[in-house]
CSV table of C-alpha atoms (C1' of nucleotides) in Angstrom, one decimal:
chain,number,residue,atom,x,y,z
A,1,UNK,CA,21.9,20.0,34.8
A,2,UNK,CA,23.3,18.7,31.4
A,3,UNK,CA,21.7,15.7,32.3
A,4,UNK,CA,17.7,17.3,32.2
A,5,UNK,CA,18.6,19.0,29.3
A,6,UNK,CA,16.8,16.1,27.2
A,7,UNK,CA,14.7,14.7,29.7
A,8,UNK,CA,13.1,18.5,29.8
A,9,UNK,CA,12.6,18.2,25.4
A,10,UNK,CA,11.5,14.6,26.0
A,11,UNK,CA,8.6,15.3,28.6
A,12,UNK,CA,7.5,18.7,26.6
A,13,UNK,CA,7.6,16.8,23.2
A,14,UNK,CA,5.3,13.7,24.4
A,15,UNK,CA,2.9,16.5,26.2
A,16,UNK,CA,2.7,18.6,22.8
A,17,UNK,CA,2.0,14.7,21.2
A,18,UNK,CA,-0.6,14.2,23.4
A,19,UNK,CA,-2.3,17.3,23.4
A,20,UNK,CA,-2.3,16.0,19.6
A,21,UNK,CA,-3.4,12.4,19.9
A,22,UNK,CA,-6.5,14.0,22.2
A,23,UNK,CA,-7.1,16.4,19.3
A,24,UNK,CA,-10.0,16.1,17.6
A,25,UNK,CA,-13.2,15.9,17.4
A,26,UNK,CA,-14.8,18.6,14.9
A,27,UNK,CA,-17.8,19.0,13.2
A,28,UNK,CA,-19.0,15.5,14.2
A,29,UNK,CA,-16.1,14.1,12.7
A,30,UNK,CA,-13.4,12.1,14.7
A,31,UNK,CA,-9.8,13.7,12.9
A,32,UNK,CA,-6.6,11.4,13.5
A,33,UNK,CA,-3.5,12.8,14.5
A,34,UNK,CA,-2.0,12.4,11.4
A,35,UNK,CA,-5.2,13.8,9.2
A,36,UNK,CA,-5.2,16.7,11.8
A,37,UNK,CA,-1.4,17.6,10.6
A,38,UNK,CA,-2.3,17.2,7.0
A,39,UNK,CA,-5.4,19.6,7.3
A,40,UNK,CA,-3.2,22.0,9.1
A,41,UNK,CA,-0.7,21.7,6.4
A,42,UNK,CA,-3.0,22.2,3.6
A,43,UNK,CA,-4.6,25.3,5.0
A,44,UNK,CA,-0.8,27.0,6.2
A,45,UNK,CA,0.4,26.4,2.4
A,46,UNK,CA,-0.7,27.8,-0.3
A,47,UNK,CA,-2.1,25.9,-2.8
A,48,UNK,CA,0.2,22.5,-2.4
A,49,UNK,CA,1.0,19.6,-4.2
A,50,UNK,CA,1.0,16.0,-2.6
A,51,UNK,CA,4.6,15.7,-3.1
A,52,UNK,CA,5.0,19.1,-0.8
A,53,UNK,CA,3.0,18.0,2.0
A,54,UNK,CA,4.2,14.8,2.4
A,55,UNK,CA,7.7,16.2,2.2
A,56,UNK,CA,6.8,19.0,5.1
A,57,UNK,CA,5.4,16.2,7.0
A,58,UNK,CA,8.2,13.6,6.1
A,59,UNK,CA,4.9,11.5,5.2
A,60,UNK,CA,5.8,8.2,2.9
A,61,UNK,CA,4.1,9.4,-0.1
A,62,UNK,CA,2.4,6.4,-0.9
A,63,UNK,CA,0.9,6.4,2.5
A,64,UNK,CA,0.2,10.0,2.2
A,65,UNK,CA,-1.8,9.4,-0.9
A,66,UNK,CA,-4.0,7.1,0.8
A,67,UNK,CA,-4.3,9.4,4.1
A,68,UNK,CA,-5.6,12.2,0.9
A,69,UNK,CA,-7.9,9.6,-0.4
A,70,UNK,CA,-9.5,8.9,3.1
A,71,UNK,CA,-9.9,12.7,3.6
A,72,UNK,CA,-11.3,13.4,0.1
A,73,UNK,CA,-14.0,10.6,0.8
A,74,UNK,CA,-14.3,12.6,4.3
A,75,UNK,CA,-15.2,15.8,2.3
A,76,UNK,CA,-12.3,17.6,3.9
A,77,UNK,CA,-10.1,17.9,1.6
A,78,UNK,CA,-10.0,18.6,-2.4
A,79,UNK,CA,-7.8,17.1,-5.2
A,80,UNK,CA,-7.1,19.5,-8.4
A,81,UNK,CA,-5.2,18.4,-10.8
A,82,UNK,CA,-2.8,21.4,-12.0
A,83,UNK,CA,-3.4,22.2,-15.4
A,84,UNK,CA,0.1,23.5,-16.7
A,85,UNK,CA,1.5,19.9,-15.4
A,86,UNK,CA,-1.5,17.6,-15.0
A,87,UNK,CA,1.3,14.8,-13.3
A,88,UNK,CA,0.6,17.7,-9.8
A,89,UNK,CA,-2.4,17.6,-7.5
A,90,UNK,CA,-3.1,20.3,-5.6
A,91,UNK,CA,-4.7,20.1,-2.6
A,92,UNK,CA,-7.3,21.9,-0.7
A,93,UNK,CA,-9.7,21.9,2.1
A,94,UNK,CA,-13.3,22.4,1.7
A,95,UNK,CA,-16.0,24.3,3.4
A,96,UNK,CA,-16.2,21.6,5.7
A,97,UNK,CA,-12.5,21.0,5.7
A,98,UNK,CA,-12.2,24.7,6.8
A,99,UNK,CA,-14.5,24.6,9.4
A,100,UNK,CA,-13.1,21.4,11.3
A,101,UNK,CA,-9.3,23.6,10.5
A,102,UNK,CA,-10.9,26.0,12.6
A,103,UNK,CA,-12.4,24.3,15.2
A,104,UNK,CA,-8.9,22.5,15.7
A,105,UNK,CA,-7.0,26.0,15.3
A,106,UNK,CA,-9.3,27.2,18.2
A,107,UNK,CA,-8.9,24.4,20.4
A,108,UNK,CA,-5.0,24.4,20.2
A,109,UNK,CA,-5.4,27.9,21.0
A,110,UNK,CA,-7.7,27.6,24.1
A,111,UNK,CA,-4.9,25.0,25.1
A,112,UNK,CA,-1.9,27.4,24.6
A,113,UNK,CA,-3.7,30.3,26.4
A,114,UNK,CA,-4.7,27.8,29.5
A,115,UNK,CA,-1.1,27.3,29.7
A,116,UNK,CA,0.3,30.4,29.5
A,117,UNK,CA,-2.4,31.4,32.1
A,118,UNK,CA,-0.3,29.5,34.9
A,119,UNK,CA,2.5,32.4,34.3
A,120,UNK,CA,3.1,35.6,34.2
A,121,UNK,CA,3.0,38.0,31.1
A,122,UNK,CA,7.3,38.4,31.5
A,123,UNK,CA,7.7,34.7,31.8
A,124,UNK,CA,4.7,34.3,28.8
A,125,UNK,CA,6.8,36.6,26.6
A,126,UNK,CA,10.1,34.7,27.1
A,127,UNK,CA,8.3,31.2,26.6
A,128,UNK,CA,7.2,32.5,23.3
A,129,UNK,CA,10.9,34.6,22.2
A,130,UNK,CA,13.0,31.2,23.1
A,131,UNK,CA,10.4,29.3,21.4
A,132,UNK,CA,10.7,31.3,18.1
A,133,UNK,CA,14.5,30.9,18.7
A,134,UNK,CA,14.5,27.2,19.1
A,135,UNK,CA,12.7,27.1,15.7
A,136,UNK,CA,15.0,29.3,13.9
A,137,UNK,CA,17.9,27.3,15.0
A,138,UNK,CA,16.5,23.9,14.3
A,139,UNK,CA,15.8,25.4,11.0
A,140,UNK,CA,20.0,26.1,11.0
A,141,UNK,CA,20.4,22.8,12.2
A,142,UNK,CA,22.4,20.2,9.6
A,143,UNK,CA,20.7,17.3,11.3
A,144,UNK,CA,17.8,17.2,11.4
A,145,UNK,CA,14.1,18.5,9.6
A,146,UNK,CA,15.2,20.4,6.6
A,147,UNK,CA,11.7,20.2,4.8
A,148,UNK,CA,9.8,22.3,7.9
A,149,UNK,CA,10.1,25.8,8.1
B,1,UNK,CA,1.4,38.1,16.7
B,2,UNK,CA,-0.8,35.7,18.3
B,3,UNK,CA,-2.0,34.0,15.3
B,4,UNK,CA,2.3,33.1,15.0
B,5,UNK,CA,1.7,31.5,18.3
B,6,UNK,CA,0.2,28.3,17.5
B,7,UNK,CA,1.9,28.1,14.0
B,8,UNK,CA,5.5,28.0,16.2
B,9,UNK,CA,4.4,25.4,18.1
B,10,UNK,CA,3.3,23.4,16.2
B,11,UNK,CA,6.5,23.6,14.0
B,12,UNK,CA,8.4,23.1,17.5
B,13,UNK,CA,6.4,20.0,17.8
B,14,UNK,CA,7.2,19.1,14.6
B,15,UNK,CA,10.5,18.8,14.4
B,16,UNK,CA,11.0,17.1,17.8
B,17,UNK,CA,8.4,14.5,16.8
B,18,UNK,CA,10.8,13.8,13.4
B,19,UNK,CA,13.7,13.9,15.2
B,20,UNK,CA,12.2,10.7,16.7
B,21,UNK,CA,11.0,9.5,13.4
B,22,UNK,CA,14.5,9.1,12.4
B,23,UNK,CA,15.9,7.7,15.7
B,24,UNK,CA,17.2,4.8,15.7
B,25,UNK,CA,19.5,2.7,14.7
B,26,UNK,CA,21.2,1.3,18.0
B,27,UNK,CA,23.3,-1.7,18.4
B,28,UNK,CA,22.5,-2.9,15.0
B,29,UNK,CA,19.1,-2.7,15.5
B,30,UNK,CA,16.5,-0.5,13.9
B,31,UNK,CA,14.3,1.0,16.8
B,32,UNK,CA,10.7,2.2,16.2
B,33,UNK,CA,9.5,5.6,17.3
B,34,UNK,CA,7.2,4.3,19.7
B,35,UNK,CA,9.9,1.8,21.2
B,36,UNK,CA,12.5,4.6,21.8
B,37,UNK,CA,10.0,6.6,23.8
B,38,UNK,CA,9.5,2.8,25.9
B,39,UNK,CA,12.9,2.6,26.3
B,40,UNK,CA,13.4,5.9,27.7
B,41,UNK,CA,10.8,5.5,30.0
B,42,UNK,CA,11.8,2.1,31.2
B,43,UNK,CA,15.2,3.7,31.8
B,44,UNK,CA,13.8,7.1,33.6
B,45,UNK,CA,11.8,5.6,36.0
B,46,UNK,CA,12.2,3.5,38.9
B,47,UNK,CA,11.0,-0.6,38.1
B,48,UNK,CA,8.1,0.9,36.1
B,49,UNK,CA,5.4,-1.8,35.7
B,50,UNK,CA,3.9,-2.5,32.6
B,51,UNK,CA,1.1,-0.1,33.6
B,52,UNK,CA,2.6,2.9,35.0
B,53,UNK,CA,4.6,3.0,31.2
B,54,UNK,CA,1.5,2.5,29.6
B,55,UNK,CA,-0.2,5.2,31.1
B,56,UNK,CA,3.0,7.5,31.5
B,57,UNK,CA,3.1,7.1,27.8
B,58,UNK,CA,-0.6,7.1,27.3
B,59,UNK,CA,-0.5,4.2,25.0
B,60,UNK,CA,-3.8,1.8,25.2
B,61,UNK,CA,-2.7,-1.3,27.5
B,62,UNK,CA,-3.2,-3.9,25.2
B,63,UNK,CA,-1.4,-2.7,22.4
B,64,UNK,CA,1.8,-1.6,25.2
B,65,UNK,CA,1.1,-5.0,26.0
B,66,UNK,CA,2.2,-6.4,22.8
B,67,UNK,CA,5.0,-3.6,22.3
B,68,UNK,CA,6.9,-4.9,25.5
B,69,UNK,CA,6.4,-8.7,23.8
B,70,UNK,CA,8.7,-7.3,21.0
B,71,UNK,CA,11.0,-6.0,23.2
B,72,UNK,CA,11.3,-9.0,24.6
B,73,UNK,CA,12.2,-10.3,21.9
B,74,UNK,CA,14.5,-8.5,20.9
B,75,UNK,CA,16.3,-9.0,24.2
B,76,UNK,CA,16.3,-5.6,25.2
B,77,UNK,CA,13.8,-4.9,28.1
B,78,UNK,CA,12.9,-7.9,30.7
B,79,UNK,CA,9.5,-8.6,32.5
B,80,UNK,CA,10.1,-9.5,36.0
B,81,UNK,CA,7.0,-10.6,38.5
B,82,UNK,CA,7.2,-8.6,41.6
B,83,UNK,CA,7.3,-10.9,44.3
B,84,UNK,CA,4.5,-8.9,46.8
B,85,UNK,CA,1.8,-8.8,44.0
B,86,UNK,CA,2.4,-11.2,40.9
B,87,UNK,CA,0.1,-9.4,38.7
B,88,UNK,CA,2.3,-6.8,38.5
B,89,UNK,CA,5.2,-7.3,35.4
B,90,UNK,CA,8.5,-4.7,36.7
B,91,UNK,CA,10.2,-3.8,33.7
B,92,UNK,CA,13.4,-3.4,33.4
B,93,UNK,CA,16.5,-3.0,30.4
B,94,UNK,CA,18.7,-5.4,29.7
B,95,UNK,CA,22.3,-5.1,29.2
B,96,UNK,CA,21.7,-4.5,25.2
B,97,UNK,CA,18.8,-2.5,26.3
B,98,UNK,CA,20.7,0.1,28.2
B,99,UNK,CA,23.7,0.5,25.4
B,100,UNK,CA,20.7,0.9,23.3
B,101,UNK,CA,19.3,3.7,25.9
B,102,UNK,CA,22.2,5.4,26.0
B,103,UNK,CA,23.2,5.5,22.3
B,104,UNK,CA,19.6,6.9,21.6
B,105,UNK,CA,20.1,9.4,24.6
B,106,UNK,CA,23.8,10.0,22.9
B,107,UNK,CA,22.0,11.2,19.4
B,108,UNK,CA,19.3,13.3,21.1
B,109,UNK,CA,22.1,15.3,23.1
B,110,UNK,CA,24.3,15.7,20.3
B,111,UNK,CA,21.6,17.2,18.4
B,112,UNK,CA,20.8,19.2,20.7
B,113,UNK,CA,24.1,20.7,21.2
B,114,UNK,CA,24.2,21.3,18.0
B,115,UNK,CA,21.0,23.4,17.8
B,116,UNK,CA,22.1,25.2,21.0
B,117,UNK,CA,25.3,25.8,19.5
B,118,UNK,CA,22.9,28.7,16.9
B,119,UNK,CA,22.6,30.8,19.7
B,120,UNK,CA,24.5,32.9,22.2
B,121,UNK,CA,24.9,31.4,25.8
B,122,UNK,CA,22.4,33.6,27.5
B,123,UNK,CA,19.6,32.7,24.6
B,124,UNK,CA,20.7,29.1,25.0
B,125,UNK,CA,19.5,29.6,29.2
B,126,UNK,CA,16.6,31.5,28.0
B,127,UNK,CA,15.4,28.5,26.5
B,128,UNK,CA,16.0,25.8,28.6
B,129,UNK,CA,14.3,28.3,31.7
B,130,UNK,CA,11.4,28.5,29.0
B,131,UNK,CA,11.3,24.8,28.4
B,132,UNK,CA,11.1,24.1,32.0
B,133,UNK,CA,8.5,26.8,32.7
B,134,UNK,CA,6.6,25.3,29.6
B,135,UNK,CA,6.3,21.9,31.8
B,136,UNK,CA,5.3,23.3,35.0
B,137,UNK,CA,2.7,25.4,33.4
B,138,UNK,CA,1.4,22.0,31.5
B,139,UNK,CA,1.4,20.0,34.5
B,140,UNK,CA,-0.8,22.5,36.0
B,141,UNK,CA,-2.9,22.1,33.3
B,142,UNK,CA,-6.5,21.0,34.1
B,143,UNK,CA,-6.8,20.4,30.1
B,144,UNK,CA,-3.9,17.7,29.3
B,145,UNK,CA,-1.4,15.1,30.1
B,146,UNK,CA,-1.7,14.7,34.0
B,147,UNK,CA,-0.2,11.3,33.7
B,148,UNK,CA,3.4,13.1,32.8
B,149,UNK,CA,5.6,14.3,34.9
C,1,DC,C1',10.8,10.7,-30.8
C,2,DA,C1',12.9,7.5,-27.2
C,3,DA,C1',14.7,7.5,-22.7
C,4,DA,C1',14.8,9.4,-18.2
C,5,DA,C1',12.6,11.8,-14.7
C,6,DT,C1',8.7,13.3,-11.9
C,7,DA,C1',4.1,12.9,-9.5
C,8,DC,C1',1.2,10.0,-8.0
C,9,DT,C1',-1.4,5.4,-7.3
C,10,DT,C1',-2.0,0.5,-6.3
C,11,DG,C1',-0.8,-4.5,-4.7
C,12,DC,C1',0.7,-6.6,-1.4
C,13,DA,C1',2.3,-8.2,3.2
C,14,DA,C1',3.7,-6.9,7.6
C,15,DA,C1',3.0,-4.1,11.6
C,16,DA,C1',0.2,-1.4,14.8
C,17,DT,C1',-4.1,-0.4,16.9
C,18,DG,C1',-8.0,-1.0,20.2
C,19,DC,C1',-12.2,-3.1,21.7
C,20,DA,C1',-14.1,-7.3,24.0
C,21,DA,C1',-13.2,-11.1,26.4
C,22,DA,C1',-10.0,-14.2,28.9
C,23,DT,C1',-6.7,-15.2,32.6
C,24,DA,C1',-4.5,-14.7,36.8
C,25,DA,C1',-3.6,-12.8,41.2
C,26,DT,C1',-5.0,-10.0,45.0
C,27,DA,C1',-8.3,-7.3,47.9
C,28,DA,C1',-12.7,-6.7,49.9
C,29,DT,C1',-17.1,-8.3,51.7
C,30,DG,C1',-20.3,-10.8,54.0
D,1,DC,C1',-13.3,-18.6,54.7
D,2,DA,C1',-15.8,-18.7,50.5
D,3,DT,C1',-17.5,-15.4,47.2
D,4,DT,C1',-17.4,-11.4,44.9
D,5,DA,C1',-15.0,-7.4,43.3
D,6,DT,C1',-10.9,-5.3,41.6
D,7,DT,C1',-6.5,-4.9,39.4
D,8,DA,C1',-2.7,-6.2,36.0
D,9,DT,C1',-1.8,-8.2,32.1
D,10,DT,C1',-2.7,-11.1,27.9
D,11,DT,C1',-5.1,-12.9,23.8
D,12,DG,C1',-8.7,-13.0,19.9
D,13,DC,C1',-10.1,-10.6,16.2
D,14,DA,C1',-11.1,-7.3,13.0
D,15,DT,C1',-9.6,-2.8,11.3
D,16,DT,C1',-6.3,0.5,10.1
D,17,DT,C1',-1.8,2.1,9.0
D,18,DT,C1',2.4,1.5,7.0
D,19,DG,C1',6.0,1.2,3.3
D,20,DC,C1',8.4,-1.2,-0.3
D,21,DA,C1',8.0,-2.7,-5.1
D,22,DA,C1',5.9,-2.1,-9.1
D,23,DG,C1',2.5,0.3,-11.8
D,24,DT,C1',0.3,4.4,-14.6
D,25,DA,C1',0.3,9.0,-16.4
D,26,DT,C1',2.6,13.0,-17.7
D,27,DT,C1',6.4,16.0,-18.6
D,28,DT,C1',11.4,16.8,-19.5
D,29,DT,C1',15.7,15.8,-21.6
D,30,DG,C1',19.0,14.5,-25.0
DNA sequence: CAAAATACTTGCAAAATGCAAATAATAATG
DNA sequence: CATTATTATTTGCATTTTGCAAGTATTTTG
């Protein structure tokens, strides 16, 4: 029993990585798995810097610059400088970078609910309370993922 | 409320996927993500061959291909020819391999002890039942990740 | 104001990726 | 039984991604 313990994390962190890798196609565009987290990222924050995203992704920040340039030159994303320290950029998604946001958001969400279709509402309900749980204790957690919350 | 949904598991996913990030330093040796995840599947399964891990993992062939090379190389997983049908490469850990396997699966479980060890025991069995009833419900799932079990 | 710190960018060189094509072995067909 | 698929795996090649070291620009600190 122990034992599954980790093979039962392992097996439902690959799925939730594949569901990912699969992900995306929107508005025309193909959206790595990586650009997919960083639009998701921009759009949960408020108003972030390149520093914070890269920190809530644990991005290298000079790689993370260049995934910003890509997705700047893909029209998705925005780069203001902030004008009380002009060192910041904040980022943000365009129109189009909104639109392709949603079309992701909604296709994660189709996903979820296709899942959750193959139980019932009680078992739907716990699924989403131990869920919540995990997250709040990972969050208490000294080892591991600090930056996310 | 179900706007939350996809926000906590996508923070869920997260987290696992940089708990990875930061695995692993086994043996002396620094192990990629994407090497870990070989290991563990080379070690789950029964003589995988090079295409059953490929596709378990759903990593194109060709670049698996090259991954086991490295492997390989670094003396911790062997190609053998099965005898009945010599295109087929079994894979298998070597001795280095395994410690490497099991100090990985050591980490994983220690962190995850220590995430368990936030909650009470009956929220603890909550979420492994949930976990479990998460991968049913995805296998069942006409839209994702058939090859995983 | 000079030195240190912060936010970000660029130069590289190494690694990873994936398509197309090659190789090698087996299975299927006529 | 020779020929043609089919399957498993590897290599060529060009592109992309990665991250360390070093750079620029701006702000903070002493």
């Amino acid at each position: 029993m122990e034992n599954n313990v980790r093979e039962m994390f392992q097996i439902m962190t690959r799925r939730f990585g594949l569901l990912d890798k699969n992900c995306c196609t929107a508005g025309g565009l193909d959206i790595s798995l990586v650009q997919s987290h960083i639009i998701y990222e921009i759009d949960r924050k408020h108003n972030p810097s390149i520093q914070q995203v890269a920190d809530a992704l644990s991005i290298d920040i000079t790689t993370f610059s260049r995934q910003v340039q890509s997705l700047v030159k893909l029209r998705l994303v925005q780069k203001t400088p902030l004008p009380e320290d002009r060192r910041i950029n904040i980022l943000s998604l365009t129109t189009q970078g909104k639109f392709v946001a949603t079309v992701i958001d909604e296709q994660m969400n189709d996903y979820l609910k296709e899942v959750f279709s193959h139980m019932s509402e009680f078992e739907r309900d716990m699924v989403i309370n131990a869920v919540k749980l995990l997250n709040e204790s990972m969050a208490k957690s000294s080892v591991c993922c600090t930056p996310l919350g």
